[in-house]
Amino acid sequence: MSWTTSASRIAEAGKEDAACTHPNIEEIPGRWTPSGSLEEEAGAIVLERGRLRVRSGGLAARIPWWVSARALLGTAEFVVYLCRSMFLKITGPQRVEGEVVISGAKNAASKMMIASLLTSEEVVLHNFPRIDEIDIVRELVERVGAKVSTREGALVLRTPSIATEEVVGLSRANRISVLALPALLHRKGRAVLPIVGGDRIGPRPVNYHLDALQAMGAEIEESGKAFVARAPLGLHGTHVRLPYPSVGATENILLAAVLARGRTVIENAALEPEILDLVMMLQSMGAIIELGTGRVIAVDGVPHLRGCTHTVLPDRMEAASYACMALATGGRIFCRHARQADMITFLNTVRRIGADYEVLADGIVFFVPPGSRLKGIDLECDTHPGFMTDWQQPFTLLLTQCEGTSVVHETVYEDRFGYTRELNKLGASITVFDKCLGELPCRFRGRRHPHSAIVQGCTPLKAVAEPIDIFDIRAGITLVIAALAAEGTTSLTGLEHLDRGYENLLGKLQGLGIRAVREE
């Protein structure tokens, strides 16, 4: 178990105090001040966006935090468990060459674990990734009654009954917990879930989920920091047209529709490979799901679902990450298990910059042809089958090593260029704009979100003395690639984000001959 999982369990739900003996966790007593900061001898520590930031003293500048029960119960005095920062140190430049085995898709496996709650029978998932995201979802499904184990390398889940319909208190599972609504409503008629990411009901993406479930007969209201949902008459089929082809909303409606009375039609549905893999799993469980033309999915509800055995598709994001790693460093890599069908747009873009690939029976080889010089392009992100938004960050780094100027237009998320500040510290030349620098229809047009970037190519990268903080999964792998391309030793912190999304990253890097170490 990783230290992040251990530490989160310490403060889970705030029901009781616990001691932590992990060598990287330090226990510090403190007291809230009127300004909301924590006072202790080493320096002032203030809460900022779910983390503790140390104003002074000998601890790391930014640290994951957990509080003991006394803080969660509202008293003034409490204990904070501070994790001493771990660093991933990479000395570059290093050419990435060799073979890497691509793991199961994070964005599919986690949703399939939630889907297992729809049946009382056993669900077996092969090729699941060993990452912290799976630990997070495991906490959630075990909380509501699932028995989870491994058998011959497969993840085995069985939920004979729902032990509780309340999943509040699992702060790390906030974002995915909304997907548990359908299973809890079908099997218990009630669900209590945390408000996702602190959002209130209003003009937020979570509205797509809630509006659809309400149209299917759910009654949902806010109570403090939680959503309370009821379905006294059960869920029924309906016709939903999503304002945007949201992946999460499409998944939630699918999970609700498979056991709802009657037919549910989803227009403008997301059709990512991970969703189609979820559809195939649900079909194996007994669901009736049709894929129509023009982003339409139709579901005929069935009385019950059975267990199944399913193999999770390979992670196309991981495959693209290692491809960018090799191309940005002038190397060659075989991504075993990568599938051409899931990466068509990415593969086209690889050739557009002057690189190439070869599809083999069990994977894809990425390389820069001899004598070829990579060139900049105009790139626009879109929902599938467009260029995946999770491919954008590592590919933007790759564009810094291409000749000429590139333009990147992000149409899926409104603020996904924060990582460029860190790349610019390493020598990149990336300017972010709040205008649409592209031709695709964009819901951010005129809203002044920083969602476009101009990248000046062929900029040499160089390590800096201070550690660079990772703040999300995809930004993290982008900074790893930058460190491999940069001259000197780069130290990265915030490794819990990489642990959440990439299986055995350090081991895979070292398997490619990369000189990288993880240390305190």
Coordinates of N, CA, C and O in Angstrom, one line a residue, residues 76-236:
A76 N -10.7 23.1 18.1 CA -9.6 24.0 17.7 C -8.3 23.3 17.6 O -7.5 23.6 16.7
E77 N -8.0 22.5 18.6 CA -6.7 21.8 18.5 C -6.8 20.5 17.8 O -7.7 19.8 17.8
F78 N -5.7 20.2 17.0 CA -5.7 19.0 16.2 C -4.3 18.6 15.8 O -3.3 19.2 16.2
V79 N -4.2 17.5 15.1 CA -2.9 17.1 14.6 C -3.0 17.0 13.1 O -3.9 16.6 12.5
V80 N -1.9 17.5 12.5 CA -1.8 17.4 11.0 C -0.7 16.4 10.7 O 0.4 16.4 11.3
Y81 N -1.0 15.6 9.7 CA 0.1 14.6 9.3 C 0.7 15.1 8.0 O 0.0 15.2 7.0
L82 N 1.9 15.5 8.1 CA 2.6 16.1 6.9 C 3.5 15.1 6.3 O 4.3 14.4 7.0
C83 N 3.4 14.9 5.0 CA 4.3 14.0 4.3 C 5.5 14.7 3.8 O 5.4 15.7 3.1
R84 N 6.7 14.2 4.1 CA 7.9 14.7 3.6 C 7.9 14.4 2.1 O 7.6 13.3 1.7
S85 N 8.3 15.4 1.3 CA 8.2 15.2 -0.2 C 9.1 14.2 -0.7 O 10.3 14.1 -0.2
M86 N 8.6 13.4 -1.7 CA 9.5 12.5 -2.4 C 9.8 13.2 -3.7 O 9.0 13.9 -4.3
F87 N 11.0 12.8 -4.3 CA 11.4 13.4 -5.5 C 11.7 12.4 -6.5 O 12.2 11.3 -6.2
L88 N 11.3 12.6 -7.8 CA 11.8 11.8 -8.9 C 12.9 12.6 -9.6 O 12.6 13.7 -10.1
K89 N 14.1 12.1 -9.6 CA 15.2 12.8 -10.2 C 15.6 12.1 -11.5 O 15.9 10.9 -11.5
I90 N 15.7 12.9 -12.5 CA 16.0 12.4 -13.9 C 17.1 13.3 -14.4 O 17.0 14.6 -14.4
T91 N 18.2 12.7 -14.9 CA 19.3 13.4 -15.5 C 19.2 13.2 -17.0 O 19.2 12.1 -17.5
G92 N 19.2 14.3 -17.7 CA 19.1 14.3 -19.2 C 20.2 15.0 -19.9 O 21.1 15.6 -19.2
P93 N 20.2 15.0 -21.2 CA 19.2 14.3 -22.0 C 19.5 12.8 -22.1 O 20.6 12.4 -22.1
Q94 N 18.4 12.1 -22.3 CA 18.5 10.7 -22.4 C 17.5 10.2 -23.6 O 16.4 10.6 -23.6
R95 N 18.0 9.4 -24.5 CA 17.2 8.9 -25.6 C 16.4 7.7 -25.1 O 17.0 6.8 -24.4
V96 N 15.1 7.7 -25.3 CA 14.2 6.6 -24.9 C 14.1 5.6 -26.0 O 13.6 5.9 -27.1
E97 N 14.6 4.4 -25.7 CA 14.6 3.3 -26.7 C 14.3 2.0 -26.0 O 14.7 1.8 -24.9
G98 N 13.5 1.2 -26.7 CA 13.3 -0.2 -26.2 C 11.8 -0.5 -26.3 O 11.1 -0.1 -27.2
E99 N 11.3 -1.4 -25.3 CA 10.0 -1.9 -25.4 C 9.3 -1.6 -24.0 O 10.0 -1.8 -23.0
V100 N 8.1 -1.2 -24.0 CA 7.3 -1.0 -22.8 C 6.0 -1.7 -23.0 O 5.4 -1.7 -24.0
V101 N 5.5 -2.4 -21.9 CA 4.2 -3.0 -21.9 C 3.2 -2.1 -21.4 O 3.2 -1.5 -20.3
I102 N 2.2 -1.8 -22.2 CA 1.1 -0.9 -21.9 C 0.1 -1.6 -20.9 O -0.4 -2.7 -21.2
S103 N -0.3 -0.9 -19.9 CA -1.2 -1.5 -18.9 C -2.6 -1.3 -19.3 O -2.9 -0.6 -20.3
G104 N -3.5 -1.8 -18.5 CA -5.0 -1.6 -18.7 C -5.3 -0.1 -18.5 O -4.7 0.6 -17.7
A105 N -6.4 0.3 -19.1 CA -6.8 1.7 -19.1 C -7.4 2.1 -17.8 O -8.4 1.5 -17.3
K106 N -6.8 3.1 -17.2 CA -7.3 3.7 -15.9 C -8.8 4.1 -16.1 O -9.6 3.8 -15.2
N107 N -9.1 4.8 -17.2 CA -10.4 5.4 -17.3 C -11.5 4.4 -17.7 O -12.6 4.7 -17.7
A108 N -11.1 3.1 -17.9 CA -12.0 2.1 -18.1 C -12.2 1.2 -16.8 O -13.3 1.0 -16.4
A109 N -11.0 0.8 -16.3 CA -11.0 -0.1 -15.1 C -11.8 0.5 -13.9 O -12.6 -0.2 -13.3
S110 N -11.5 1.8 -13.7 CA -12.2 2.4 -12.5 C -13.7 2.4 -12.7 O -14.4 2.2 -11.7
K111 N -14.2 2.7 -13.9 CA -15.7 2.7 -14.1 C -16.3 1.3 -14.1 O -17.4 1.1 -13.6
M112 N -15.5 0.3 -14.5 CA -16.0 -1.1 -14.5 C -16.1 -1.6 -13.0 O -17.0 -2.4 -12.7
M113 N -15.2 -1.1 -12.1 CA -15.3 -1.4 -10.7 C -16.6 -0.9 -10.2 O -17.3 -1.6 -9.4
I114 N -17.0 0.3 -10.6 CA -18.3 0.9 -10.1 C -19.4 0.1 -10.7 O -20.4 -0.2 -10.0
A115 N -19.3 -0.3 -12.0 CA -20.4 -1.1 -12.6 C -20.6 -2.4 -11.9 O -21.7 -3.0 -12.0
S116 N -19.6 -3.0 -11.3 CA -19.7 -4.3 -10.6 C -20.7 -4.2 -9.5 O -21.3 -5.2 -9.0
L117 N -21.0 -3.0 -9.0 CA -22.0 -2.8 -7.9 C -23.4 -3.0 -8.4 O -24.3 -3.2 -7.6
L118 N -23.6 -3.1 -9.7 CA -25.0 -3.3 -10.2 C -25.5 -4.7 -10.1 O -26.7 -5.0 -10.3
T119 N -24.6 -5.7 -9.7 CA -25.0 -7.0 -9.6 C -24.5 -7.6 -8.3 O -23.5 -7.1 -7.7
S120 N -25.2 -8.6 -7.8 CA -24.7 -9.3 -6.6 C -23.7 -10.5 -6.9 O -23.2 -11.1 -6.0
E121 N -23.5 -10.7 -8.2 CA -22.7 -11.8 -8.6 C -21.2 -11.3 -8.8 O -20.9 -10.1 -8.8
E122 N -20.4 -12.3 -9.0 CA -18.9 -12.0 -9.1 C -18.6 -11.4 -10.5 O -19.0 -11.9 -11.5
V123 N -17.7 -10.4 -10.4 CA -17.2 -9.7 -11.6 C -15.7 -9.9 -11.6 O -15.0 -9.5 -10.6
V124 N -15.1 -10.3 -12.7 CA -13.6 -10.6 -12.7 C -13.1 -9.7 -13.8 O -13.5 -9.7 -15.0
L125 N -12.1 -8.8 -13.5 CA -11.5 -7.9 -14.4 C -10.0 -8.3 -14.6 O -9.2 -8.2 -13.7
H126 N -9.7 -8.7 -15.8 CA -8.3 -9.0 -16.2 C -7.7 -7.7 -16.8 O -8.3 -6.8 -17.2
N127 N -6.3 -7.6 -16.7 CA -5.6 -6.5 -17.2 C -5.9 -5.2 -16.5 O -5.9 -4.1 -17.1
F128 N -6.2 -5.2 -15.2 CA -6.5 -4.0 -14.5 C -5.1 -3.4 -14.1 O -4.2 -4.1 -13.8
P129 N -5.0 -2.0 -14.1 CA -3.8 -1.4 -13.8 C -3.5 -1.3 -12.3 O -4.5 -1.1 -11.5
R130 N -2.3 -1.5 -11.9 CA -1.9 -1.4 -10.5 C -1.5 0.0 -10.2 O -0.3 0.4 -10.2
I131 N -2.5 0.9 -10.0 CA -2.3 2.3 -9.8 C -3.1 2.8 -8.6 O -4.0 2.1 -8.1
D132 N -2.8 3.9 -8.1 CA -3.5 4.5 -6.9 C -5.0 4.7 -7.2 O -5.8 4.7 -6.3
E133 N -5.3 5.0 -8.5 CA -6.7 5.3 -8.8 C -7.5 4.0 -8.5 O -8.7 4.2 -8.0
I134 N -7.0 2.9 -8.7 CA -7.7 1.6 -8.4 C -7.9 1.5 -6.9 O -8.9 1.0 -6.5
D135 N -6.9 1.8 -6.1 CA -7.0 1.8 -4.7 C -8.1 2.7 -4.2 O -8.9 2.4 -3.3
I136 N -8.2 3.9 -4.8 CA -9.2 4.9 -4.5 C -10.6 4.3 -4.7 O -11.5 4.4 -3.9
V137 N -10.8 3.8 -5.9 CA -12.1 3.2 -6.2 C -12.4 2.0 -5.4 O -13.6 1.7 -5.0
R138 N -11.4 1.2 -5.1 CA -11.6 0.1 -4.2 C -12.1 0.5 -2.8 O -13.0 -0.1 -2.3
E139 N -11.6 1.6 -2.3 CA -12.1 2.1 -1.0 C -13.6 2.4 -1.2 O -14.4 2.1 -0.2
L140 N -14.0 3.0 -2.3 CA -15.4 3.4 -2.5 C -16.3 2.1 -2.5 O -17.3 2.1 -1.8
V141 N -15.9 1.2 -3.4 CA -16.8 0.0 -3.5 C -16.8 -0.8 -2.3 O -17.9 -1.4 -1.9
E142 N -15.7 -0.9 -1.6 CA -15.7 -1.7 -0.3 C -16.6 -1.0 0.7 O -17.2 -1.6 1.5
R143 N -16.6 0.3 0.7 CA -17.4 1.1 1.7 C -18.9 0.7 1.5 O -19.6 0.6 2.5
V144 N -19.3 0.5 0.3 CA -20.8 0.3 0.1 C -21.1 -1.2 0.1 O -22.2 -1.6 -0.1
G145 N -20.1 -2.1 0.3 CA -20.4 -3.5 0.5 C -19.6 -4.5 -0.4 O -19.8 -5.7 -0.2
A146 N -18.8 -4.0 -1.3 CA -18.1 -5.0 -2.2 C -17.0 -5.7 -1.5 O -16.4 -5.2 -0.6
K147 N -16.8 -7.0 -1.9 CA -15.7 -7.8 -1.4 C -14.7 -7.8 -2.6 O -15.1 -8.2 -3.7
V148 N -13.5 -7.3 -2.4 CA -12.5 -7.1 -3.5 C -11.3 -7.9 -3.2 O -10.8 -7.8 -2.0
S149 N -10.8 -8.6 -4.1 CA -9.6 -9.4 -4.0 C -8.9 -9.6 -5.3 O -9.5 -9.2 -6.3
T150 N -7.8 -10.2 -5.3 CA -7.1 -10.6 -6.6 C -7.0 -12.1 -6.7 O -6.9 -12.8 -5.7
R151 N -7.1 -12.6 -7.9 CA -7.0 -14.0 -8.2 C -6.3 -14.2 -9.5 O -6.8 -13.8 -10.5
E152 N -5.1 -14.9 -9.4 CA -4.3 -15.2 -10.6 C -4.1 -13.9 -11.5 O -4.3 -14.0 -12.7
G153 N -3.8 -12.8 -10.8 CA -3.6 -11.6 -11.5 C -4.8 -10.8 -11.9 O -4.6 -9.7 -12.5
A154 N -6.0 -11.3 -11.6 CA -7.2 -10.5 -12.0 C -7.8 -9.9 -10.7 O -7.6 -10.4 -9.6
L155 N -8.6 -8.8 -10.9 CA -9.3 -8.2 -9.9 C -10.7 -8.8 -9.8 O -11.4 -8.9 -10.8
V156 N -11.1 -9.3 -8.6 CA -12.3 -10.0 -8.4 C -13.2 -9.1 -7.4 O -12.8 -8.8 -6.3
L157 N -14.4 -8.8 -7.9 CA -15.3 -8.0 -7.1 C -16.7 -8.7 -7.0 O -17.2 -9.3 -7.9
R158 N -17.2 -8.7 -5.8 CA -18.6 -9.2 -5.6 C -19.3 -8.4 -4.5 O -18.7 -8.1 -3.4
T159 N -20.5 -8.0 -4.8 CA -21.2 -7.2 -3.8 C -22.6 -7.9 -3.6 O -23.6 -7.6 -4.2
P160 N -22.6 -8.8 -2.6 CA -23.8 -9.6 -2.4 C -25.0 -8.7 -1.9 O -26.1 -9.0 -2.2
S161 N -24.6 -7.6 -1.1 CA -25.6 -6.7 -0.7 C -25.0 -5.3 -0.5 O -23.7 -5.2 -0.3
I162 N -25.8 -4.3 -0.5 CA -25.3 -3.0 -0.3 C -25.3 -2.7 1.3 O -26.3 -2.7 1.9
A163 N -24.1 -2.5 1.8 CA -24.0 -2.3 3.3 C -24.4 -0.9 3.7 O -24.9 -0.7 4.8
T164 N -24.1 0.1 2.9 CA -24.5 1.5 3.2 C -24.7 2.2 1.9 O -24.0 1.9 0.9
E165 N -25.6 3.1 1.9 CA -25.9 4.0 0.7 C -25.1 5.3 0.8 O -25.2 6.2 0.0
E166 N -24.3 5.4 1.9 CA -23.6 6.7 2.1 C -22.1 6.5 1.8 O -21.5 5.6 2.4
V167 N -21.6 7.3 0.9 CA -20.1 7.3 0.6 C -19.4 8.6 0.8 O -18.4 8.9 0.2
V168 N -20.0 9.4 1.8 CA -19.3 10.6 2.2 C -18.1 10.2 3.0 O -18.0 9.2 3.6
G169 N -17.1 11.2 3.1 CA -15.9 10.9 3.9 C -14.8 10.3 3.1 O -13.7 10.3 3.7
L170 N -15.0 9.9 1.9 CA -13.9 9.4 1.0 C -13.5 10.5 0.1 O -13.8 10.6 -1.0
S171 N -12.7 11.5 0.7 CA -12.4 12.7 -0.1 C -11.7 12.4 -1.4 O -11.8 13.1 -2.4
R172 N -10.8 11.4 -1.4 CA -10.1 11.1 -2.6 C -11.0 10.6 -3.7 O -10.6 10.6 -4.9
A173 N -12.1 10.1 -3.4 CA -13.0 9.5 -4.4 C -14.1 10.4 -4.8 O -15.1 10.0 -5.5
N174 N -14.0 11.7 -4.5 CA -15.1 12.6 -4.7 C -15.6 12.6 -6.2 O -16.7 12.5 -6.5
R175 N -14.6 12.7 -7.1 CA -15.0 12.9 -8.5 C -15.7 11.6 -9.1 O -16.6 11.7 -9.9
I176 N -15.2 10.5 -8.7 CA -15.8 9.3 -9.3 C -17.0 8.8 -8.5 O -17.8 8.0 -9.0
S177 N -17.2 9.3 -7.3 CA -18.3 8.8 -6.5 C -19.6 9.0 -7.1 O -20.6 8.3 -6.8
V178 N -19.8 10.1 -7.9 CA -21.1 10.4 -8.5 C -21.5 9.2 -9.4 O -22.7 9.0 -9.6
L179 N -20.6 8.4 -9.9 CA -20.9 7.3 -10.8 C -21.6 6.1 -10.0 O -22.1 5.2 -10.6
A180 N -21.5 6.2 -8.6 CA -22.1 5.2 -7.8 C -23.6 5.4 -7.6 O -24.3 4.5 -7.1
L181 N -24.1 6.6 -8.0 CA -25.5 6.9 -7.8 C -26.4 5.8 -8.4 O -27.3 5.4 -7.7
P182 N -26.3 5.4 -9.7 CA -27.2 4.5 -10.2 C -27.3 3.2 -9.5 O -28.4 2.7 -9.2
A183 N -26.1 2.6 -9.1 CA -26.1 1.3 -8.4 C -26.8 1.4 -7.1 O -27.6 0.5 -6.7
L184 N -26.5 2.5 -6.3 CA -27.1 2.7 -5.0 C -28.6 2.9 -5.1 O -29.4 2.4 -4.3
L185 N -29.0 3.6 -6.1 CA -30.5 3.9 -6.3 C -31.2 2.6 -6.7 O -32.3 2.3 -6.3
H186 N -30.6 1.8 -7.6 CA -31.2 0.6 -8.0 C -31.3 -0.4 -6.9 O -32.3 -1.1 -6.8
R187 N -30.3 -0.5 -6.1 CA -30.2 -1.6 -5.1 C -30.7 -1.2 -3.7 O -31.1 -2.0 -2.9
K188 N -30.7 0.1 -3.4 CA -31.1 0.6 -2.1 C -32.2 1.7 -2.1 O -32.9 1.9 -1.1
G189 N -32.4 2.3 -3.3 CA -33.4 3.3 -3.4 C -33.0 4.7 -2.9 O -33.7 5.6 -2.9
R190 N -31.7 4.8 -2.4 CA -31.2 6.0 -1.8 C -29.7 6.0 -1.9 O -29.1 5.0 -1.9
A191 N -29.2 7.3 -2.0 CA -27.7 7.4 -2.1 C -27.4 8.8 -1.5 O -28.1 9.8 -1.7
V192 N -26.3 8.8 -0.7 CA -25.7 10.0 -0.2 C -24.3 10.1 -0.6 O -23.5 9.3 -0.3
L193 N -24.0 11.1 -1.4 CA -22.6 11.3 -2.0 C -22.1 12.7 -1.8 O -22.9 13.6 -1.7
P194 N -20.8 12.8 -1.7 CA -20.2 14.2 -1.5 C -20.5 15.0 -2.7 O -20.5 14.5 -3.9
I195 N -20.6 16.3 -2.5 CA -20.7 17.2 -3.7 C -19.4 17.2 -4.4 O -18.3 17.5 -3.8
V196 N -19.4 16.9 -5.7 CA -18.2 16.6 -6.4 C -17.3 17.8 -6.5 O -17.7 18.9 -7.0
G197 N -16.1 17.6 -6.0 CA -15.1 18.7 -6.1 C -15.5 20.0 -5.4 O -15.0 21.1 -5.6
G198 N -16.5 19.9 -4.4 CA -17.0 21.1 -3.7 C -18.0 21.9 -4.6 O -18.4 22.9 -4.1
D199 N -18.3 21.4 -5.8 CA -19.3 22.1 -6.6 C -20.7 22.2 -5.9 O -21.1 21.2 -5.3
R200 N -21.4 23.2 -6.2 CA -22.8 23.3 -5.8 C -23.6 23.0 -7.1 O -23.1 23.1 -8.2
I201 N -24.9 22.6 -6.8 CA -25.7 22.4 -8.0 C -25.9 23.7 -8.7 O -26.4 24.7 -8.1
G202 N -25.5 23.8 -10.0 CA -25.6 25.0 -10.7 C -25.0 24.7 -12.1 O -25.0 23.6 -12.5
P203 N -24.4 25.7 -12.8 CA -23.9 25.5 -14.1 C -22.5 24.9 -14.1 O -21.5 25.4 -14.4
R204 N -22.5 23.6 -13.7 CA -21.3 22.8 -13.6 C -21.5 21.5 -14.4 O -22.7 21.0 -14.5
P205 N -20.4 20.8 -14.8 CA -20.6 19.6 -15.6 C -21.4 18.5 -14.8 O -22.0 17.7 -15.4
V206 N -21.3 18.5 -13.5 CA -22.0 17.5 -12.7 C -23.5 17.6 -13.0 O -24.3 16.7 -12.7
N207 N -24.0 18.8 -13.4 CA -25.4 18.9 -13.7 C -25.9 17.9 -14.8 O -27.0 17.5 -14.8
Y208 N -25.0 17.6 -15.7 CA -25.4 16.7 -16.8 C -25.8 15.4 -16.2 O -26.8 14.7 -16.6
H209 N -25.0 14.9 -15.2 CA -25.4 13.6 -14.5 C -26.7 13.8 -13.8 O -27.6 12.9 -13.9
L210 N -26.8 14.8 -13.0 CA -28.0 14.9 -12.1 C -29.3 15.2 -12.9 O -30.3 14.6 -12.6
D211 N -29.2 16.0 -13.9 CA -30.4 16.3 -14.7 C -30.9 15.0 -15.4 O -32.1 14.8 -15.4
A212 N -30.0 14.2 -15.9 CA -30.4 12.9 -16.5 C -31.0 12.0 -15.5 O -32.1 11.4 -15.8
L213 N -30.4 11.8 -14.3 CA -31.0 10.9 -13.3 C -32.3 11.4 -12.8 O -33.2 10.6 -12.5
Q214 N -32.5 12.8 -12.7 CA -33.8 13.3 -12.3 C -34.8 13.0 -13.3 O -36.0 12.7 -13.0
A215 N -34.4 13.1 -14.6 CA -35.4 12.8 -15.7 C -35.8 11.3 -15.7 O -36.8 10.9 -16.2
M216 N -34.9 10.5 -15.0 CA -35.2 9.0 -14.9 C -36.0 8.7 -13.6 O -36.2 7.5 -13.4
G217 N -36.3 9.7 -12.9 CA -37.2 9.4 -11.7 C -36.5 9.6 -10.4 O -37.1 9.5 -9.3
A218 N -35.2 10.0 -10.4 CA -34.5 10.3 -9.1 C -34.9 11.6 -8.5 O -35.1 12.6 -9.3
E219 N -35.0 11.7 -7.2 CA -35.2 13.0 -6.5 C -33.9 13.3 -5.8 O -33.4 12.6 -5.0
I220 N -33.3 14.4 -6.2 CA -31.9 14.8 -5.7 C -32.0 16.2 -5.1 O -32.5 17.1 -5.6
E221 N -31.4 16.3 -3.9 CA -31.3 17.6 -3.2 C -30.0 17.7 -2.5 O -29.3 16.7 -2.3
E222 N -29.6 18.9 -2.2 CA -28.4 19.1 -1.4 C -28.7 19.1 0.1 O -29.7 19.6 0.5
S223 N -27.8 18.5 0.8 CA -27.9 18.5 2.3 C -26.5 18.7 2.8 O -25.7 17.8 2.9
G224 N -26.2 20.0 3.2 CA -24.8 20.3 3.7 C -23.8 20.2 2.5 O -24.0 20.8 1.5
K225 N -22.9 19.3 2.7 CA -21.8 19.1 1.7 C -22.1 17.8 0.9 O -21.2 17.3 0.3
A226 N -23.3 17.3 0.9 CA -23.6 16.1 0.2 C -24.8 16.2 -0.7 O -25.7 17.1 -0.5
F227 N -24.9 15.4 -1.7 CA -26.1 15.1 -2.5 C -26.9 14.0 -1.9 O -26.3 12.9 -1.6
V228 N -28.2 14.1 -1.7 CA -29.0 13.1 -1.2 C -30.0 12.7 -2.3 O -30.7 13.6 -2.8
A229 N -29.9 11.5 -2.8 CA -30.8 11.1 -3.9 C -31.7 10.0 -3.5 O -31.3 9.1 -2.7
R230 N -32.9 10.0 -4.0 CA -33.9 8.9 -3.7 C -34.6 8.5 -5.0 O -34.8 9.3 -5.9
A231 N -35.0 7.3 -5.1 CA -35.8 6.8 -6.2 C -36.9 5.9 -5.6 O -36.8 4.7 -5.8
P232 N -37.9 6.4 -5.0 CA -38.9 5.6 -4.3 C -39.6 4.7 -5.2 O -40.1 3.6 -4.8
L233 N -39.8 5.1 -6.5 CA -40.5 4.3 -7.5 C -39.5 3.6 -8.5 O -40.0 3.0 -9.5
G234 N -38.2 3.7 -8.2 CA -37.3 3.1 -9.1 C -37.0 4.1 -10.2 O -37.6 5.1 -10.4
L235 N -36.0 3.7 -11.1 CA -35.7 4.5 -12.2 C -36.3 4.0 -13.5 O -36.6 2.8 -13.6
H236 N -36.7 4.9 -14.4 CA -37.3 4.5 -15.6 C -36.6 5.2 -16.8 O -35.8 6.1 -16.7

